[in-house]
Amino acid sequence: MVSLNLSHKIVGGAALSTLLCAVAAGCGLWTVLTLSGAVVNLDGSSSLLKTQMHADMMHDALRADVLSALASSDPAFGITMVEVKKGLADHAEAFKKDIAEERAANTSPDIKAVVENLVAPLEAYVAEAEEIVAKSSSNSASAKMQLPSFIRKFDTLANAMDAAAETMEASATKDQAVAQAQGSFGRMLMMAVLLVCVMVGFALAWIALRIIVRPIAQVTDVLSRLAANDFSVEIAATKRSDEVGQLMKTVAVFKQNGLEAIELRRQQETDKVKAEESQRKAEAAAIAGERSMVSESIGTGLMKLAAKDLTYRVSNMPEAYRKLEDDFNSALDQLEEAIQAVAGNTD
C-alpha cells in the first residue's frame, strides 16, 4: 500500500478543488450556453410570430384599401383614390416584406412549409387588390363585380395565414417550454454541483484538520514540553510514513537523547559524590597516618628520654608537625646541654 506524504496530499486536495471548480464552471457555462440557445430560439419564435401578426394586419389593411377604393366613387365618403392607392402600395409592400422576412428566417421545416404556402395566395391576393383599385377609378361597376373573387382570395389567404400563425404559436410555445425546462434543469444542476462542492470542501477541511493541522499542533506541543525539560511527554504518530511521522521520529530521538543526557548528569553527580567521599576518606586516613606517625615519633623520643638517652632526635615528621619536631629536638638539645653542665660542675 502506497502512503502519500503531506505534499502529495496537499497537491491532491488542491487538484480536487481545482477539478471541482472546473466542473462547476463547466456546468455553469453549459447551462448559460444552453439557456442562451433556448432564449435565442424563443426570441426568434416570438419575433417571427410578431412579424406574422403584423402581416395579418396588412392582410386586413389591403381588404380595407379595396373597400375604400370601391367607396371612393361616392363623394359622400370623402375618399380620394390618391390616398387609397398610396395606402394599398404601402400595405402591399409591408405585407410582402413580412413574408420575405419569414421565408428568410432560420426556422423549422414545418414553419418554412406553412410560410411557403403563403407566397402564391399572397401574390394572387395583392394582384387582385391592385386590379380592383385600378378599375375603381374608371369602371366602378366592373370593380364591384370582382369583389366576390377578391373575398375568396382573402379567405384563402386568411386560412393560410391562420395555419402559419398556429404553427408559429405552437413553435413559440414549444421553445418557451424548452427554455423553462432547460432553466429548471440548469438551476438544479448548479444547486447539485454547489452542494457537492460544499460537501467536498467540508471533507477536505476535515481531512486537513485531521492529517495536517492536528499532527502539527501535537508536534508543536511535544517540542514545547521537551524545550521545558518535560521528558515525560508521550510521542504519538511515529508509525506514520509521511513528514509528520518522520518529524515525530526525530522528536523521539531528541527525547531519548535528553533522557540519556539526564541519566548521564545523574551518573556524573553520583560519581562526583563518590569521588568526594573517597577524597574525604583518603584525607582522613592521611591525617590519621600523620597523627600516628607523630605519636609514634614523640612516643619513641619520650621513651628514649626516659631511658636517659639524650642523643635521640625526632626526624621525618610531616610538614604540618615540623614545628613540633623542631621544638621537641630543641628541648632535647637544651636538656642535654643542661645535663652536661651539671655533670661538668659535679666533676
Coordinates of C-alpha atoms in Angstrom, one line a residue:
M1 CA 0.0 0.0 0.0
V2 CA 1.5 3.4 -1.0
S3 CA 1.3 6.1 1.6
L4 CA 1.3 9.6 0.4
N5 CA 3.3 12.3 2.1
L6 CA 1.9 15.7 3.1
S7 CA 3.0 17.4 -0.1
H8 CA 1.1 14.8 -2.2
K9 CA -1.9 15.1 0.0
I10 CA -1.9 18.9 -0.2
V11 CA -1.4 18.8 -4.0
G12 CA -4.1 16.1 -4.3
G13 CA -6.6 18.3 -2.3
A14 CA -5.7 21.4 -4.4
A15 CA -6.1 19.3 -7.6
L16 CA -9.5 18.0 -6.4
S17 CA -10.6 21.6 -5.5
T18 CA -9.5 22.8 -8.9
L19 CA -11.3 20.0 -10.6
L20 CA -14.5 20.8 -8.7
C21 CA -14.1 24.4 -9.7
A22 CA -13.6 23.4 -13.3
V23 CA -16.6 21.1 -13.2
A24 CA -18.7 23.9 -11.6
A25 CA -17.5 26.4 -14.1
G26 CA -18.2 23.9 -17.0
C27 CA -21.7 23.2 -15.7
G28 CA -22.4 26.9 -15.4
L29 CA -21.0 27.6 -18.8
W30 CA -23.0 24.7 -20.3
T31 CA -26.1 26.0 -18.6
V32 CA -25.6 29.5 -19.8
L33 CA -24.9 28.4 -23.3
T34 CA -27.8 26.0 -23.4
L35 CA -30.2 28.5 -21.9
S36 CA -28.9 31.2 -24.2
G37 CA -29.6 29.0 -27.2
A38 CA -33.1 28.3 -25.9
V39 CA -33.7 32.0 -25.3
V40 CA -32.4 32.8 -28.8
N41 CA -34.8 30.2 -30.2
L42 CA -37.6 31.6 -28.1
D43 CA -36.7 35.2 -29.2
G44 CA -36.7 34.0 -32.8
S45 CA -40.1 32.4 -32.5
S46 CA -41.5 35.4 -30.7
S47 CA -40.1 37.7 -33.4
L48 CA -41.4 35.5 -36.1
L49 CA -44.9 35.4 -34.5
K50 CA -44.8 39.2 -34.2
T51 CA -44.0 39.5 -37.9
Q52 CA -46.8 37.2 -38.7
M53 CA -49.2 39.3 -36.6
H54 CA -48.1 42.4 -38.5
A55 CA -48.5 40.6 -41.8
D56 CA -52.0 39.6 -40.7
M57 CA -52.7 43.3 -40.0
M58 CA -51.5 44.1 -43.6
H59 CA -53.8 41.4 -44.9
D60 CA -56.8 43.1 -43.3
A61 CA -55.4 46.5 -44.4
L62 CA -55.4 45.5 -48.0
R63 CA -59.0 44.5 -47.8
A64 CA -59.8 47.8 -46.3
D65 CA -58.0 49.6 -49.1
V66 CA -60.1 47.7 -51.7
L67 CA -63.3 48.5 -49.9
S68 CA -62.2 52.2 -49.7
A69 CA -61.5 52.2 -53.4
L70 CA -65.0 50.9 -54.1
A71 CA -66.4 53.5 -51.8
S72 CA -64.5 56.4 -53.3
S73 CA -67.0 56.5 -56.2
D74 CA -69.4 58.0 -53.8
P75 CA -68.4 61.6 -53.0
A76 CA -70.3 61.4 -49.7
F77 CA -67.5 59.2 -48.2
G78 CA -64.8 61.8 -49.0
I79 CA -62.2 59.1 -50.0
T80 CA -59.7 60.0 -52.7
M81 CA -58.1 57.5 -55.0
V82 CA -54.7 59.0 -54.3
E83 CA -54.9 58.1 -50.7
V84 CA -56.3 54.6 -51.5
K85 CA -53.5 53.8 -54.0
K86 CA -50.8 55.1 -51.6
G87 CA -52.2 53.0 -48.7
L88 CA -52.5 50.0 -51.0
A89 CA -48.9 50.3 -52.1
D90 CA -47.6 50.8 -48.6
H91 CA -49.6 47.9 -47.2
A92 CA -48.7 45.5 -50.1
E93 CA -45.0 46.4 -49.7
A94 CA -45.1 45.8 -45.9
F95 CA -47.1 42.6 -46.4
K96 CA -44.6 41.2 -48.9
K97 CA -41.7 42.4 -46.7
D98 CA -43.1 40.5 -43.7
I99 CA -43.5 37.3 -45.7
A100 CA -40.0 37.7 -47.2
E101 CA -38.6 38.0 -43.6
E102 CA -40.4 34.9 -42.6
R103 CA -39.1 33.0 -45.6
A104 CA -35.5 34.1 -44.8
A105 CA -35.7 33.3 -41.1
N106 CA -33.8 30.3 -39.8
T107 CA -36.9 28.3 -38.6
S108 CA -38.1 24.7 -38.5
P109 CA -39.2 22.8 -41.7
D110 CA -42.8 23.0 -40.5
I111 CA -42.8 26.8 -40.3
K112 CA -40.9 27.1 -43.6
A113 CA -43.6 24.9 -45.3
V114 CA -46.5 27.0 -44.0
V115 CA -44.7 30.2 -44.9
E116 CA -44.1 29.0 -48.4
N117 CA -47.8 28.2 -48.6
L118 CA -48.4 32.0 -48.2
V119 CA -46.5 33.1 -51.3
A120 CA -48.9 32.1 -54.0
P121 CA -52.1 33.2 -52.2
L122 CA -50.4 36.5 -51.3
E123 CA -49.4 37.3 -54.8
A124 CA -52.9 36.5 -56.1
Y125 CA -54.5 38.5 -53.3
V126 CA -52.3 41.6 -53.9
A127 CA -52.7 41.4 -57.6
E128 CA -56.4 41.3 -57.5
A129 CA -56.5 44.0 -54.9
E130 CA -54.4 46.2 -57.2
E131 CA -56.6 45.3 -60.2
I132 CA -59.8 46.3 -58.3
V133 CA -58.3 49.6 -57.1
A134 CA -57.2 50.4 -60.6
K135 CA -60.7 49.6 -62.1
S136 CA -62.4 51.6 -59.3
S137 CA -61.4 55.0 -60.8
S138 CA -62.6 54.1 -64.3
N139 CA -65.1 51.3 -64.1
S140 CA -66.6 51.2 -60.7
A141 CA -69.3 48.6 -61.6
S142 CA -66.7 46.1 -63.0
A143 CA -64.6 46.6 -59.9
K144 CA -67.6 45.8 -57.7
M145 CA -68.4 42.7 -59.7
Q146 CA -64.8 41.5 -59.0
L147 CA -65.3 41.9 -55.2
P148 CA -66.6 38.3 -54.6
S149 CA -63.5 36.8 -56.3
F150 CA -61.3 39.1 -54.1
I151 CA -63.1 38.0 -51.0
R152 CA -62.5 34.3 -51.9
K153 CA -58.8 35.1 -52.3
F154 CA -58.9 37.0 -49.0
D155 CA -60.4 33.9 -47.3
T156 CA -57.9 31.6 -48.9
L157 CA -55.0 33.7 -47.8
A158 CA -56.6 34.1 -44.3
N159 CA -56.8 30.3 -43.9
A160 CA -53.1 30.0 -44.9
M161 CA -52.3 32.9 -42.5
D162 CA -54.1 31.2 -39.7
A163 CA -52.3 27.9 -40.4
A164 CA -49.0 29.7 -40.3
A165 CA -49.9 31.6 -37.1
E166 CA -50.9 28.3 -35.4
T167 CA -47.7 26.6 -36.4
M168 CA -45.6 29.6 -35.2
E169 CA -47.6 29.8 -32.0
A170 CA -47.0 26.1 -31.4
S171 CA -43.3 26.5 -32.1
A172 CA -43.1 29.5 -29.8
T173 CA -44.9 27.6 -27.0
K174 CA -42.5 24.7 -27.5
D175 CA -39.5 26.9 -27.4
Q176 CA -40.8 28.6 -24.3
A177 CA -41.3 25.1 -22.7
V178 CA -37.8 24.1 -23.7
A179 CA -36.3 27.3 -22.3
Q180 CA -38.2 26.8 -19.0
A181 CA -37.2 23.2 -18.8
Q182 CA -33.6 24.0 -19.5
G183 CA -33.7 26.8 -17.0
S184 CA -35.1 24.5 -14.3
F185 CA -32.5 21.8 -15.2
G186 CA -29.7 24.4 -15.1
R187 CA -30.8 25.6 -11.7
M188 CA -31.0 22.0 -10.4
L189 CA -27.6 21.2 -11.9
M190 CA -25.9 24.2 -10.4
M191 CA -27.5 23.5 -7.0
A192 CA -26.3 19.9 -7.1
V193 CA -22.8 21.0 -8.2
L194 CA -22.8 23.6 -5.4
L195 CA -23.9 21.0 -2.9
V196 CA -21.2 18.6 -4.0
C197 CA -18.6 21.4 -3.8
V198 CA -19.7 22.4 -0.3
M199 CA -19.6 18.7 0.9
V200 CA -16.2 18.1 -0.7
G201 CA -15.0 21.4 0.8
F202 CA -16.1 20.3 4.3
A203 CA -14.5 16.9 3.7
L204 CA -11.2 18.4 2.6
A205 CA -11.3 20.8 5.6
W206 CA -11.9 17.8 8.0
I207 CA -9.1 15.8 6.3
A208 CA -6.7 18.7 6.5
L209 CA -7.6 19.2 10.2
R210 CA -7.1 15.5 10.9
I211 CA -3.9 14.8 8.9
I212 CA -2.2 18.1 8.9
V213 CA -3.3 20.7 11.5
R214 CA -3.7 18.4 14.5
P215 CA -0.5 16.4 14.0
I216 CA 1.5 19.7 13.5
A217 CA -0.2 21.0 16.7
Q218 CA 0.9 17.8 18.5
V219 CA 4.4 18.2 17.2
T220 CA 4.5 21.8 18.5
D221 CA 3.2 20.8 21.9
V222 CA 5.7 18.0 22.2
L223 CA 8.6 20.3 21.2
S224 CA 7.5 22.9 23.7
R225 CA 7.4 20.4 26.5
L226 CA 10.7 19.0 25.6
A227 CA 12.1 22.5 25.5
A228 CA 10.9 22.9 29.0
N229 CA 12.7 19.7 30.0
D230 CA 9.5 17.8 30.4
F231 CA 10.6 14.4 29.0
S232 CA 7.6 12.6 30.3
V233 CA 5.6 13.6 27.3
E234 CA 4.2 10.8 25.1
I235 CA 5.2 10.9 21.4
A236 CA 2.5 9.5 19.1
A237 CA 2.2 9.2 15.3
T238 CA 5.7 7.7 15.0
K239 CA 4.3 5.0 12.7
R240 CA 3.1 7.4 10.1
S241 CA 5.1 7.3 6.8
D242 CA 4.7 11.0 5.9
E243 CA 6.6 14.1 7.1
V244 CA 4.7 14.2 10.3
G245 CA 5.7 10.6 11.2
Q246 CA 9.3 11.4 10.3
L247 CA 9.2 14.5 12.4
M248 CA 7.8 12.6 15.3
K249 CA 10.5 10.0 14.9
T250 CA 13.1 12.8 15.1
V251 CA 11.4 14.3 18.1
A252 CA 11.5 10.8 19.7
V253 CA 15.3 10.7 19.1
F254 CA 15.5 14.2 20.8
K255 CA 13.6 12.9 23.7
Q256 CA 15.8 9.8 24.0
N257 CA 18.9 11.9 23.8
G258 CA 17.5 14.2 26.5
L259 CA 16.8 11.3 28.8
E260 CA 20.3 9.9 28.2
A261 CA 21.7 13.3 29.0
I262 CA 19.7 13.5 32.2
E263 CA 20.9 10.0 33.2
L264 CA 24.5 10.9 32.3
R265 CA 24.3 14.0 34.5
R266 CA 22.8 11.9 37.3
Q267 CA 25.6 9.4 37.0
Q268 CA 28.2 12.2 36.9
E269 CA 26.7 13.7 40.1
T270 CA 26.8 10.2 41.7
D271 CA 30.4 9.7 40.7
K272 CA 31.3 13.1 42.0
V273 CA 29.7 12.4 45.3
K274 CA 31.6 9.1 45.5
A275 CA 34.9 10.8 44.5
E276 CA 34.4 13.4 47.1
E277 CA 33.6 10.8 49.7
S278 CA 36.7 8.8 48.7
Q279 CA 38.8 12.0 48.9
R280 CA 37.4 12.8 52.3
K281 CA 38.2 9.3 53.4
A282 CA 41.8 9.5 51.9
E283 CA 42.3 12.8 53.6
A284 CA 41.1 11.4 56.9
A285 CA 43.3 8.4 56.5
A286 CA 46.3 10.6 55.7
I287 CA 45.6 12.8 58.7
A288 CA 45.3 9.7 60.9
G289 CA 48.5 8.3 59.4
E290 CA 50.3 11.6 60.1
R291 CA 48.9 11.7 63.7
S292 CA 50.0 8.1 64.2
M293 CA 53.5 8.9 62.9
V294 CA 53.7 11.9 65.1
S295 CA 52.5 10.0 68.1
E296 CA 55.0 7.2 67.4
S297 CA 57.9 9.6 66.9
I298 CA 57.1 11.6 70.0
G299 CA 56.5 8.4 72.0
T300 CA 59.8 7.0 70.9
G301 CA 61.6 10.2 71.9
L302 CA 60.0 10.2 75.3
M303 CA 60.9 6.5 75.8
K304 CA 64.5 7.3 74.9
L305 CA 64.4 10.3 77.3
A306 CA 63.0 8.0 80.0
A307 CA 65.9 5.6 79.3
K308 CA 68.3 8.6 79.8
D309 CA 69.2 8.6 76.1
L310 CA 69.6 12.3 75.3
T311 CA 71.1 11.7 71.9
Y312 CA 67.8 10.6 70.2
R313 CA 66.2 13.2 67.9
V314 CA 62.8 13.2 66.2
S315 CA 63.0 13.3 62.3
N316 CA 60.9 13.0 59.1
M317 CA 57.9 14.5 60.8
P318 CA 55.0 15.6 58.4
E319 CA 55.2 19.2 57.2
A320 CA 52.2 20.2 59.5
Y321 CA 54.2 18.9 62.5
R322 CA 57.6 20.3 61.6
K323 CA 57.5 23.0 64.3
L324 CA 56.6 20.3 66.9
E325 CA 59.7 18.3 65.7
D326 CA 61.9 21.4 65.9
D327 CA 60.6 22.3 69.4
F328 CA 61.0 18.7 70.6
N329 CA 64.5 18.4 69.3
S330 CA 65.4 21.9 70.6
A331 CA 64.1 20.9 74.1
L332 CA 66.3 17.8 74.0
D333 CA 69.3 19.8 72.9
Q334 CA 68.8 22.2 75.8
L335 CA 68.2 19.4 78.2
E336 CA 71.4 17.6 77.0
E337 CA 73.4 20.8 77.5
A338 CA 72.0 21.3 80.9
I339 CA 72.8 17.8 81.9
Q340 CA 76.3 18.2 80.5
A341 CA 76.7 21.4 82.5
V342 CA 75.5 19.7 85.7
A343 CA 77.8 16.8 85.0
G344 CA 80.8 19.2 84.5
N345 CA 80.0 21.0 87.6
T346 CA 79.7 17.8 89.5
D347 CA 83.1 16.7 88.2

